[in-house]
mmCIF file of C-alpha atoms and ligand atoms in Angstrom:
data_model
loop_
_atom_site.group_PDB
_atom_site.id
_atom_site.type_symbol
_atom_site.label_atom_id
_atom_site.label_comp_id
_atom_site.label_asym_id
_atom_site.label_seq_id
_atom_site.Cartn_x
_atom_site.Cartn_y
_atom_site.Cartn_z
ATOM 1 C CA MET A 1 -34.130 -2.979 -2.506
ATOM 2 C CA GLY A 2 -31.622 -2.865 -4.991
ATOM 3 C CA ASP A 3 -28.418 -1.400 -5.099
ATOM 4 C CA ARG A 4 -29.524 2.219 -4.839
ATOM 5 C CA GLU A 5 -28.109 4.263 -2.505
ATOM 6 C CA PRO A 6 -30.843 5.977 0.037
ATOM 7 C CA HIS A 7 -32.869 8.629 -1.614
ATOM 8 C CA THR A 8 -31.470 12.017 -0.383
ATOM 9 C CA ALA A 9 -33.183 15.518 0.273
ATOM 10 C CA ASP A 10 -36.478 15.332 -0.349
ATOM 11 C CA ALA A 11 -37.285 12.409 -2.813
ATOM 12 C CA ALA A 12 -39.361 9.624 -1.140
ATOM 13 C CA PRO A 13 -37.008 7.690 1.320
ATOM 14 C CA ASP A 14 -36.260 3.661 1.488
ATOM 15 C CA VAL A 15 -38.553 1.416 3.753
ATOM 16 C CA PHE A 16 -37.291 -2.100 5.293
ATOM 17 C CA ASP A 17 -38.737 -3.928 7.455
ATOM 18 C CA VAL A 18 -35.728 -3.696 10.278
ATOM 19 C CA LEU A 19 -33.373 -0.918 10.101
ATOM 20 C CA ILE A 20 -29.941 -2.196 11.732
ATOM 21 C CA VAL A 21 -27.738 0.236 13.450
ATOM 22 C CA GLY A 22 -24.087 -1.458 13.741
ATOM 23 C CA GLY A 23 -22.597 -4.139 11.567
ATOM 24 C CA GLY A 24 -20.427 -6.308 14.014
ATOM 25 C CA PRO A 25 -21.506 -9.601 15.581
ATOM 26 C CA ALA A 26 -24.862 -8.619 17.100
ATOM 27 C CA GLY A 27 -26.165 -6.634 13.884
ATOM 28 C CA LEU A 28 -25.379 -9.398 11.694
ATOM 29 C CA SER A 29 -26.370 -12.197 13.329
ATOM 30 C CA ALA A 30 -29.423 -10.382 14.113
ATOM 31 C CA ALA A 31 -29.373 -9.327 9.757
ATOM 32 C CA LEU A 32 -29.054 -13.302 8.707
ATOM 33 C CA ASN A 33 -31.664 -14.203 11.051
ATOM 34 C CA LEU A 34 -33.835 -11.327 9.924
ATOM 35 C CA ALA A 35 -33.564 -11.970 6.596
ATOM 36 C CA ARG A 36 -34.082 -15.582 6.849
ATOM 37 C CA ALA A 37 -37.589 -14.821 8.310
ATOM 38 C CA ARG A 38 -38.060 -12.841 4.756
ATOM 39 C CA ALA A 39 -37.867 -9.364 6.384
ATOM 40 C CA THR A 40 -35.713 -6.580 4.164
ATOM 41 C CA VAL A 41 -33.454 -5.240 6.266
ATOM 42 C CA LEU A 42 -31.069 -2.293 6.015
ATOM 43 C CA VAL A 43 -27.111 -2.757 8.428
ATOM 44 C CA ILE A 44 -25.764 0.472 8.616
ATOM 45 C CA ASP A 45 -22.233 0.313 9.813
ATOM 46 C CA ALA A 46 -20.021 2.851 10.832
ATOM 47 C CA GLY A 47 -17.148 0.296 10.391
ATOM 48 C CA ARG A 48 -15.060 1.027 14.269
ATOM 49 C CA PRO A 49 -15.739 -2.693 15.826
ATOM 50 C CA ARG A 50 -14.792 -2.529 19.489
ATOM 51 C CA ASN A 51 -11.759 -5.497 19.124
ATOM 52 C CA ALA A 52 -10.130 -3.691 16.162
ATOM 53 C CA ALA A 53 -6.742 -3.359 18.456
ATOM 54 C CA THR A 54 -6.566 -7.219 18.659
ATOM 55 C CA LEU A 55 -5.077 -9.622 16.017
ATOM 56 C CA ARG A 56 -6.881 -13.202 16.998
ATOM 57 C CA SER A 57 -10.387 -13.575 18.773
ATOM 58 C CA HIS A 58 -10.937 -16.080 21.041
ATOM 59 C CA GLY A 59 -13.989 -18.043 22.766
ATOM 60 C CA PHE A 60 -16.178 -18.382 20.161
ATOM 61 C CA LEU A 61 -16.918 -21.954 19.123
ATOM 62 C CA THR A 62 -15.827 -23.181 15.501
ATOM 63 C CA ARG A 63 -14.276 -20.027 15.348
ATOM 64 C CA ASP A 64 -11.302 -19.773 18.742
ATOM 65 C CA GLY A 65 -8.417 -17.876 17.308
ATOM 66 C CA ILE A 66 -9.785 -16.211 14.463
ATOM 67 C CA SER A 67 -9.222 -12.540 13.268
ATOM 68 C CA PRO A 68 -11.859 -10.388 14.068
ATOM 69 C CA LEU A 69 -11.662 -9.472 10.363
ATOM 70 C CA GLU A 70 -12.166 -12.660 9.095
ATOM 71 C CA LEU A 71 -15.221 -13.139 11.426
ATOM 72 C CA ARG A 72 -16.260 -10.118 10.413
ATOM 73 C CA LYS A 73 -16.038 -10.843 6.465
ATOM 74 C CA LEU A 74 -16.991 -14.583 6.694
ATOM 75 C CA ALA A 75 -20.632 -13.005 8.289
ATOM 76 C CA ARG A 76 -20.913 -10.846 5.731
ATOM 77 C CA ALA A 77 -20.267 -13.490 2.459
ATOM 78 C CA GLU A 78 -22.944 -15.650 4.460
ATOM 79 C CA LEU A 79 -25.307 -12.683 4.084
ATOM 80 C CA THR A 80 -24.742 -12.577 0.451
ATOM 81 C CA ALA A 81 -27.057 -15.463 -0.153
ATOM 82 C CA TYR A 82 -29.647 -13.256 1.056
ATOM 83 C CA PRO A 83 -31.417 -10.620 -1.826
ATOM 84 C CA THR A 84 -33.166 -8.428 0.908
ATOM 85 C CA VAL A 85 -30.279 -8.164 3.357
ATOM 86 C CA ARG A 86 -28.721 -4.223 2.045
ATOM 87 C CA MET A 87 -25.095 -3.121 3.963
ATOM 88 C CA LEU A 88 -23.834 -0.047 3.908
ATOM 89 C CA ASP A 89 -20.445 0.815 5.149
ATOM 90 C CA ARG A 90 -18.644 3.572 6.662
ATOM 91 C CA THR A 91 -22.033 4.723 7.708
ATOM 92 C CA ASN A 92 -23.527 6.443 10.697
ATOM 93 C CA ALA A 93 -26.683 6.582 12.166
ATOM 94 C CA ILE A 94 -26.977 10.300 12.767
ATOM 95 C CA ALA A 95 -30.181 10.423 14.524
ATOM 96 C CA LEU A 96 -33.063 8.066 14.898
ATOM 97 C CA SER A 97 -36.699 9.028 15.281
ATOM 98 C CA GLN A 98 -39.949 7.730 15.649
ATOM 99 C CA VAL A 99 -42.427 8.460 13.380
ATOM 100 C CA ASP A 100 -46.434 7.311 13.305
ATOM 101 C CA ALA A 101 -47.083 6.204 9.404
ATOM 102 C CA ALA A 102 -48.889 4.555 7.605
ATOM 103 C CA ASP A 103 -47.643 0.522 6.192
ATOM 104 C CA GLY A 104 -46.635 0.100 9.733
ATOM 105 C CA ILE A 105 -43.626 2.266 9.673
ATOM 106 C CA ARG A 106 -42.263 3.996 12.733
ATOM 107 C CA PHE A 107 -38.852 5.033 12.415
ATOM 108 C CA SER A 108 -37.602 7.302 10.620
ATOM 109 C CA ALA A 109 -33.231 7.951 10.506
ATOM 110 C CA THR A 110 -30.916 9.749 9.004
ATOM 111 C CA ILE A 111 -27.931 8.280 8.226
ATOM 112 C CA SER A 112 -24.497 9.499 6.329
ATOM 113 C CA SER A 113 -22.457 7.897 4.558
ATOM 114 C CA HIS A 114 -18.370 8.386 4.178
ATOM 115 C CA GLY A 115 -17.329 10.268 1.172
ATOM 116 C CA SER A 116 -20.638 11.315 0.342
ATOM 117 C CA GLY A 117 -22.525 14.529 0.193
ATOM 118 C CA GLU A 118 -26.049 15.463 1.456
ATOM 119 C CA PRO A 119 -27.476 12.859 4.400
ATOM 120 C CA ALA A 120 -29.971 10.860 3.368
ATOM 121 C CA THR A 121 -33.209 9.404 5.047
ATOM 122 C CA VAL A 122 -34.408 5.466 5.751
ATOM 123 C CA VAL A 123 -37.378 4.654 7.559
ATOM 124 C CA ALA A 124 -38.103 1.362 8.861
ATOM 125 C CA ARG A 125 -40.935 -0.266 11.031
ATOM 126 C CA SER A 126 -38.568 -2.276 13.271
ATOM 127 C CA ALA A 127 -35.042 -0.817 14.232
ATOM 128 C CA VAL A 128 -32.673 -3.158 16.302
ATOM 129 C CA VAL A 129 -29.826 -1.150 17.792
ATOM 130 C CA ALA A 130 -26.215 -2.785 17.580
ATOM 131 C CA THR A 131 -23.828 -0.499 17.873
ATOM 132 C CA GLY A 132 -21.430 -1.994 20.765
ATOM 133 C CA LEU A 133 -19.047 0.598 22.848
ATOM 134 C CA ARG A 134 -16.622 3.318 22.650
ATOM 135 C CA GLU A 135 -13.554 2.815 24.964
ATOM 136 C CA THR A 136 -11.617 5.293 26.663
ATOM 137 C CA LEU A 137 -8.320 4.107 27.879
ATOM 138 C CA PRO A 138 -6.466 5.774 31.466
ATOM 139 C CA ALA A 139 -4.072 7.846 29.818
ATOM 140 C CA ILE A 140 -1.139 6.474 29.862
ATOM 141 C CA PRO A 141 1.877 7.704 27.106
ATOM 142 C CA SER A 142 2.052 4.439 25.084
ATOM 143 C CA LEU A 143 -0.759 2.000 26.658
ATOM 144 C CA ARG A 144 -2.933 1.900 22.810
ATOM 145 C CA GLY A 145 0.242 0.371 21.590
ATOM 146 C CA PHE A 146 0.030 -2.396 23.580
ATOM 147 C CA TYR A 147 -3.747 -2.708 23.512
ATOM 148 C CA GLY A 148 -5.109 -5.826 21.981
ATOM 149 C CA MET A 149 -1.555 -7.060 22.088
ATOM 150 C CA SER A 150 -0.481 -7.550 25.347
ATOM 151 C CA LEU A 151 -2.862 -5.623 27.175
ATOM 152 C CA PHE A 152 -6.579 -6.631 27.035
ATOM 153 C CA SER A 153 -10.062 -5.651 28.283
ATOM 154 C CA CYS A 154 -12.152 -9.216 29.139
ATOM 155 C CA ALA A 155 -10.232 -11.803 30.988
ATOM 156 C CA ALA A 156 -12.515 -14.372 29.753
ATOM 157 C CA CYS A 157 -11.405 -13.504 25.869
ATOM 158 C CA ASP A 158 -7.523 -12.890 26.458
ATOM 159 C CA ALA A 159 -6.666 -14.472 29.986
ATOM 160 C CA TRP A 160 -5.633 -18.072 28.759
ATOM 161 C CA GLU A 161 -2.743 -16.397 26.767
ATOM 162 C CA LEU A 162 -1.404 -14.861 29.219
ATOM 163 C CA GLN A 163 -1.899 -17.749 31.959
ATOM 164 C CA ASP A 164 0.881 -18.289 34.736
ATOM 165 C CA ARG A 165 2.854 -14.504 33.648
ATOM 166 C CA PRO A 166 3.315 -11.760 36.150
ATOM 167 C CA LEU A 167 0.692 -9.634 34.989
ATOM 168 C CA ALA A 168 -1.174 -6.123 35.585
ATOM 169 C CA LEU A 169 -4.488 -4.811 36.057
ATOM 170 C CA ILE A 170 -4.557 -1.006 34.963
ATOM 171 C CA GLY A 171 -7.409 0.645 35.991
ATOM 172 C CA GLU A 172 -9.325 4.244 37.515
ATOM 173 C CA THR A 173 -12.235 2.560 38.692
ATOM 174 C CA PRO A 174 -14.068 0.974 41.994
ATOM 175 C CA ASP A 175 -14.538 -2.178 40.311
ATOM 176 C CA LEU A 176 -11.271 -3.082 40.199
ATOM 177 C CA PRO A 177 -10.721 -5.368 43.117
ATOM 178 C CA THR A 178 -13.400 -7.418 41.565
ATOM 179 C CA ARG A 179 -11.487 -7.873 38.694
ATOM 180 C CA ALA A 180 -8.813 -8.563 40.293
ATOM 181 C CA ARG A 181 -10.098 -11.123 42.173
ATOM 182 C CA LEU A 182 -11.429 -12.812 38.558
ATOM 183 C CA ILE A 183 -7.851 -12.389 36.663
ATOM 184 C CA ALA A 184 -5.997 -14.064 39.496
ATOM 185 C CA ARG A 185 -7.793 -17.060 38.186
ATOM 186 C CA TRP A 186 -4.977 -17.711 35.567
ATOM 187 C CA THR A 187 -1.943 -15.971 37.655
ATOM 188 C CA ASP A 188 -0.398 -15.800 41.025
ATOM 189 C CA ASP A 189 1.697 -12.542 40.366
ATOM 190 C CA LEU A 190 -0.556 -9.942 39.737
ATOM 191 C CA THR A 191 0.176 -6.154 40.529
ATOM 192 C CA VAL A 192 -3.094 -3.973 40.507
ATOM 193 C CA PHE A 193 -2.739 -0.153 39.221
ATOM 194 C CA THR A 194 -4.644 2.670 40.365
ATOM 195 C CA ASN A 195 -2.846 5.396 38.431
ATOM 196 C CA GLY A 196 -3.129 7.504 41.444
ATOM 197 C CA ALA A 197 -6.912 6.886 41.428
ATOM 198 C CA VAL A 198 -8.113 6.692 44.771
ATOM 199 C CA VAL A 199 -10.459 3.346 44.265
ATOM 200 C CA VAL A 200 -9.409 0.805 46.257
ATOM 201 C CA ASP A 201 -10.211 1.123 50.131
ATOM 202 C CA THR A 202 -7.949 -0.461 52.896
ATOM 203 C CA VAL A 203 -10.311 -3.286 53.373
ATOM 204 C CA GLU A 204 -9.899 -4.219 49.630
ATOM 205 C CA GLU A 205 -6.804 -3.765 49.611
ATOM 206 C CA ALA A 206 -6.226 -6.644 52.734
ATOM 207 C CA GLU A 207 -8.224 -8.937 51.357
ATOM 208 C CA LEU A 208 -6.352 -8.765 47.434
ATOM 209 C CA ALA A 209 -3.529 -8.651 49.569
ATOM 210 C CA ALA A 210 -4.440 -12.273 51.308
ATOM 211 C CA SER A 211 -5.111 -13.047 48.222
ATOM 212 C CA GLY A 212 -1.009 -12.418 46.909
ATOM 213 C CA ILE A 213 -2.570 -9.733 44.933
ATOM 214 C CA VAL A 214 -0.322 -6.186 45.063
ATOM 215 C CA VAL A 215 -2.245 -3.047 44.888
ATOM 216 C CA GLU A 216 0.370 -0.146 43.168
ATOM 217 C CA ARG A 217 -0.812 2.986 44.135
ATOM 218 C CA ARG A 218 1.550 5.381 42.688
ATOM 219 C CA ARG A 219 0.857 7.586 39.260
ATOM 220 C CA ILE A 220 1.785 5.520 36.203
ATOM 221 C CA ASP A 221 4.783 7.488 34.026
ATOM 222 C CA ASP A 222 4.327 5.002 31.016
ATOM 223 C CA LEU A 223 4.547 1.572 29.989
ATOM 224 C CA GLU A 224 7.849 -0.248 28.840
ATOM 225 C CA GLY A 225 7.934 -3.154 25.919
ATOM 226 C CA ASP A 226 8.626 -3.380 22.161
ATOM 227 C CA ARG A 227 6.194 -4.509 19.227
ATOM 228 C CA GLY A 228 3.653 -4.968 21.151
ATOM 229 C CA SER A 229 5.034 -6.259 23.924
ATOM 230 C CA VAL A 230 4.513 -5.055 27.055
ATOM 231 C CA SER A 231 7.393 -6.057 29.728
ATOM 232 C CA ALA A 232 7.364 -3.040 32.377
ATOM 233 C CA VAL A 233 5.697 -0.220 34.255
ATOM 234 C CA ARG A 234 7.169 3.043 35.259
ATOM 235 C CA LEU A 235 5.962 4.745 37.505
ATOM 236 C CA ALA A 236 5.990 8.519 38.183
ATOM 237 C CA ASP A 237 8.972 8.219 40.609
ATOM 238 C CA GLY A 238 11.087 6.047 38.341
ATOM 239 C CA THR A 239 10.099 2.616 40.081
ATOM 240 C CA ARG A 240 10.385 -0.252 37.462
ATOM 241 C CA ILE A 241 7.793 -3.409 37.746
ATOM 242 C CA ALA A 242 7.663 -6.025 35.381
ATOM 243 C CA ILE A 243 5.163 -7.292 33.598
ATOM 244 C CA GLU A 244 4.543 -9.233 30.859
ATOM 245 C CA GLY A 245 0.852 -8.773 30.142
ATOM 246 C CA GLY A 246 -2.050 -7.417 31.504
ATOM 247 C CA PHE A 247 -5.719 -5.552 31.703
ATOM 248 C CA VAL A 248 -6.666 -2.587 31.166
ATOM 249 C CA ARG A 249 -10.293 -1.450 32.460
ATOM 250 C CA PRO A 250 -11.022 1.528 29.784
ATOM 251 C CA HIS A 251 -14.205 3.570 30.288
ATOM 252 C CA TRP A 252 -16.865 2.527 28.432
ATOM 253 C CA ASP A 253 -19.399 4.459 26.396
ATOM 254 C CA PRO A 254 -22.280 3.348 24.298
ATOM 255 C CA ALA A 255 -22.238 5.879 21.696
ATOM 256 C CA LEU A 256 -26.436 6.329 21.339
ATOM 257 C CA GLU A 257 -25.937 9.939 20.368
ATOM 258 C CA PHE A 258 -27.845 8.926 17.792
ATOM 259 C CA LEU A 259 -30.527 7.777 20.093
ATOM 260 C CA ALA A 260 -30.962 11.646 21.582
ATOM 261 C CA GLY A 261 -35.043 11.893 19.847
ATOM 262 C CA ILE A 262 -35.765 8.705 21.515
ATOM 263 C CA GLY A 263 -37.262 8.780 24.922
ATOM 264 C CA VAL A 264 -35.409 4.818 25.376
ATOM 265 C CA ASP A 265 -34.801 3.701 29.254
ATOM 266 C CA ARG A 266 -30.802 3.409 29.943
ATOM 267 C CA ASP A 267 -29.031 2.050 33.232
ATOM 268 C CA HIS A 268 -27.199 4.171 34.940
ATOM 269 C CA GLU A 269 -23.869 3.909 32.662
ATOM 270 C CA GLY A 270 -26.166 4.352 29.384
ATOM 271 C CA HIS A 271 -26.374 0.887 28.407
ATOM 272 C CA LEU A 272 -29.972 0.429 26.579
ATOM 273 C CA LEU A 273 -32.259 -1.219 29.096
ATOM 274 C CA VAL A 274 -33.831 -4.514 27.571
ATOM 275 C CA ASP A 275 -35.987 -7.331 28.521
ATOM 276 C CA ARG A 276 -34.611 -10.817 28.009
ATOM 277 C CA SER A 277 -35.466 -10.484 24.626
ATOM 278 C CA GLY A 278 -33.381 -7.720 23.549
ATOM 279 C CA ARG A 279 -36.958 -5.318 23.109
ATOM 280 C CA THR A 280 -35.968 -2.085 24.513
ATOM 281 C CA SER A 281 -39.002 0.496 26.336
ATOM 282 C CA VAL A 282 -39.804 1.698 23.186
ATOM 283 C CA ALA A 283 -41.903 -0.450 20.691
ATOM 284 C CA GLY A 284 -40.294 -2.218 17.493
ATOM 285 C CA LEU A 285 -36.800 -0.607 18.957
ATOM 286 C CA TYR A 286 -34.681 -3.988 20.058
ATOM 287 C CA ALA A 287 -31.236 -4.319 21.508
ATOM 288 C CA ALA A 288 -28.398 -6.113 20.863
ATOM 289 C CA GLY A 289 -24.776 -6.886 22.099
ATOM 290 C CA ASP A 290 -22.333 -4.379 23.533
ATOM 291 C CA ALA A 291 -24.869 -1.081 23.938
ATOM 292 C CA ALA A 292 -27.528 -3.803 25.225
ATOM 293 C CA ALA A 293 -26.818 -3.702 29.311
ATOM 294 C CA PRO A 294 -25.085 -4.510 30.994
ATOM 295 C CA GLY A 295 -22.636 -3.682 28.405
ATOM 296 C CA PRO A 296 -18.903 -5.246 27.546
ATOM 297 C CA GLN A 297 -19.606 -8.967 26.689
ATOM 298 C CA GLN A 298 -18.108 -11.474 24.241
ATOM 299 C CA LEU A 299 -18.627 -11.997 20.094
ATOM 300 C CA ILE A 300 -20.273 -15.338 20.665
ATOM 301 C CA VAL A 301 -22.803 -13.548 23.221
ATOM 302 C CA ALA A 302 -23.401 -10.298 20.918
ATOM 303 C CA ALA A 303 -24.015 -12.798 18.484
ATOM 304 C CA GLY A 304 -26.746 -15.318 20.276
ATOM 305 C CA GLN A 305 -28.277 -11.799 21.636
ATOM 306 C CA GLY A 306 -28.795 -10.222 17.653
ATOM 307 C CA ALA A 307 -30.127 -13.962 16.644
ATOM 308 C CA ARG A 308 -32.698 -13.651 19.636
ATOM 309 C CA ALA A 309 -33.763 -10.393 19.158
ATOM 310 C CA ALA A 310 -34.661 -10.871 15.358
ATOM 311 C CA ALA A 311 -36.293 -14.216 16.336
ATOM 312 C CA VAL A 312 -38.492 -11.729 18.954
ATOM 313 C CA LEU A 313 -38.867 -8.822 16.344
ATOM 314 C CA ILE A 314 -40.723 -11.679 13.695
ATOM 315 C CA HIS A 315 -42.488 -12.990 16.858
ATOM 316 C CA ASP A 316 -43.791 -9.098 17.820
ATOM 317 C CA LEU A 317 -44.447 -8.151 14.095
ATOM 318 C CA VAL A 318 -46.892 -11.000 13.454
ATOM 319 C CA GLY A 319 -48.034 -10.644 16.866
ATOM 320 C CA VAL A 320 -47.471 -14.402 18.695
ATOM 321 C CA ARG A 321 -46.343 -15.094 21.911
ATOM 322 C CA THR A 322 -43.315 -17.966 22.404
ATOM 323 C CA ALA A 323 -41.393 -18.723 24.776
ATOM 324 C CA HIS A 324 -38.577 -16.001 23.869
HETATM 325 C C1 FAD B 1 -9.120 -5.591 22.945
HETATM 326 C C2 FAD B 1 -10.543 -6.561 22.743
HETATM 327 C C3 FAD B 1 -10.322 -7.709 22.398
HETATM 328 C C4 FAD B 1 -11.232 -8.225 22.560
HETATM 329 N N1 FAD B 1 -11.354 -9.884 22.569
HETATM 330 C C5 FAD B 1 -12.184 -10.394 22.281
HETATM 331 C C6 FAD B 1 -12.080 -11.810 22.303
HETATM 332 O O1 FAD B 1 -11.023 -12.775 21.788
HETATM 333 N N2 FAD B 1 -13.302 -13.053 22.044
HETATM 334 C C7 FAD B 1 -14.659 -12.132 22.182
HETATM 335 O O2 FAD B 1 -15.616 -13.149 22.779
HETATM 336 N N3 FAD B 1 -14.287 -11.016 22.314
HETATM 337 C C8 FAD B 1 -13.724 -9.925 22.574
HETATM 338 N N4 FAD B 1 -13.898 -8.781 22.287
HETATM 339 C C9 FAD B 1 -15.245 -8.427 22.664
HETATM 340 C C10 FAD B 1 -15.888 -8.151 21.559
HETATM 341 O O3 FAD B 1 -15.130 -7.046 20.705
HETATM 342 C C11 FAD B 1 -17.112 -7.462 21.779
HETATM 343 O O4 FAD B 1 -17.916 -8.291 22.819
HETATM 344 C C12 FAD B 1 -18.415 -7.303 20.878
HETATM 345 O O5 FAD B 1 -17.193 -6.883 19.174
HETATM 346 C C13 FAD B 1 -19.298 -7.165 20.640
HETATM 347 O O6 FAD B 1 -19.994 -6.628 19.276
HETATM 348 P P1 FAD B 1 -21.269 -5.989 18.975
HETATM 349 O O7 FAD B 1 -21.819 -6.436 17.671
HETATM 350 O O8 FAD B 1 -21.807 -5.543 20.024
HETATM 351 O O9 FAD B 1 -20.084 -4.692 18.636
HETATM 352 P P2 FAD B 1 -18.868 -4.338 17.981
HETATM 353 O O10 FAD B 1 -18.600 -5.534 17.224
HETATM 354 O O11 FAD B 1 -18.290 -2.917 18.243
HETATM 355 O O12 FAD B 1 -19.575 -3.407 16.259
HETATM 356 C C14 FAD B 1 -20.497 -2.631 16.553
HETATM 357 C C15 FAD B 1 -20.054 -1.819 15.446
HETATM 358 O O13 FAD B 1 -20.953 -0.306 15.086
HETATM 359 C C16 FAD B 1 -20.781 0.075 14.254
HETATM 360 N N5 FAD B 1 -21.430 1.908 15.374
HETATM 361 C C17 FAD B 1 -21.501 2.469 16.426
HETATM 362 N N6 FAD B 1 -22.005 3.260 16.324
HETATM 363 C C18 FAD B 1 -22.639 3.391 14.718
HETATM 364 C C19 FAD B 1 -23.711 4.694 14.358
HETATM 365 N N7 FAD B 1 -23.990 5.158 14.997
HETATM 366 N N8 FAD B 1 -23.979 4.158 13.005
HETATM 367 C C20 FAD B 1 -23.732 2.975 12.296
HETATM 368 N N9 FAD B 1 -22.774 2.115 12.875
HETATM 369 C C21 FAD B 1 -22.314 2.407 14.263
HETATM 370 C C22 FAD B 1 -19.620 0.362 15.060
HETATM 371 O O14 FAD B 1 -18.872 1.482 14.188
HETATM 372 C C23 FAD B 1 -19.075 -1.649 14.777
HETATM 373 O O15 FAD B 1 -18.563 -1.670 13.702
HETATM 374 C C24 FAD B 1 -12.426 -7.848 22.734
HETATM 375 C C25 FAD B 1 -12.819 -6.513 23.082
HETATM 376 C C26 FAD B 1 -11.256 -6.094 22.476
HETATM 377 C C27 FAD B 1 -11.624 -4.305 23.122
#
């Protein structure tokens, strides 16, 4: 493919071996490995990564502490060495559908680029879904201002920097006790804030108390702090509980509306069900990263899943079965 924009309206659509929806670590890693297997690849990316709120990413071998933006920039720079990869930024997949066309074409996508008029159509022999997750934080007025700065959602990613401080875990879901036990690995001063939600039963509360973890059931009025650095949780009755950081349990929602026309299997939370190699229940459709079950993970895991899906996709196209 050259540098042309995809055709619009009634012109013949551009054909790719693989369409990748989502240009995060999962999608870009799939693109790199597919390009190296001589596939023509179109990556479309809306440009709203899950970790956009944070300044530093941790735990990615050779890149510990890198800014998320820089990680993406490096990945994209590597892709420019491969002429069969085409990137469309600020572009959304609106609908993906299955087709049964000549030349092995199995998918047709309607895509829309920010600022350009008409939606366009592209077609591909295979597709990889790497769209990550949409996050909805608990409705606490100032929470967004601290998220990614001193409040995080992934203990494996960010607890090291917060260790041995008084920490909060804020959430409204029944998995709070499990998350609390994990976070207690990094601090012996942890308070679980349920914000009035009935999600921790008395047995769980007693178990947490035995580990020195406090459960605070009162509603939260707001958080206090300065320039992204949280200093207290203020409860609805005016009580202030001092903290120096912590974790939030967002609601995670795989934003997969564009797959509405494809009957692909999902788990009870909406994540795409895949086999251990990233194959979904639909032939030719693969998934990698946070969009695939079990959902939220880490950058290096997403990148690894993208690489594995790419390898398996090529094996499937050629018709060989391997250890993957
Ligand atoms: C605050 C925070 C801090 C984090 N810190 C770390 C850390 O330190 N270390 C770590 O390993 N992990 C960290 N993570 C987790 C990490 O961000 C994710 O695991 C990782 O980004 C998942 O990669 P992905 O490629 O699956 O999805 P993403 O990186 O979210 O990329 C998905 C891309 O797909 C695009 N997209 C979505 N829908 C469409 C569509 N319909 N059409 C086109 N494009 C679409 C999105 O805009 C986005 O650009 C953090 C997460 C958060 C929220």
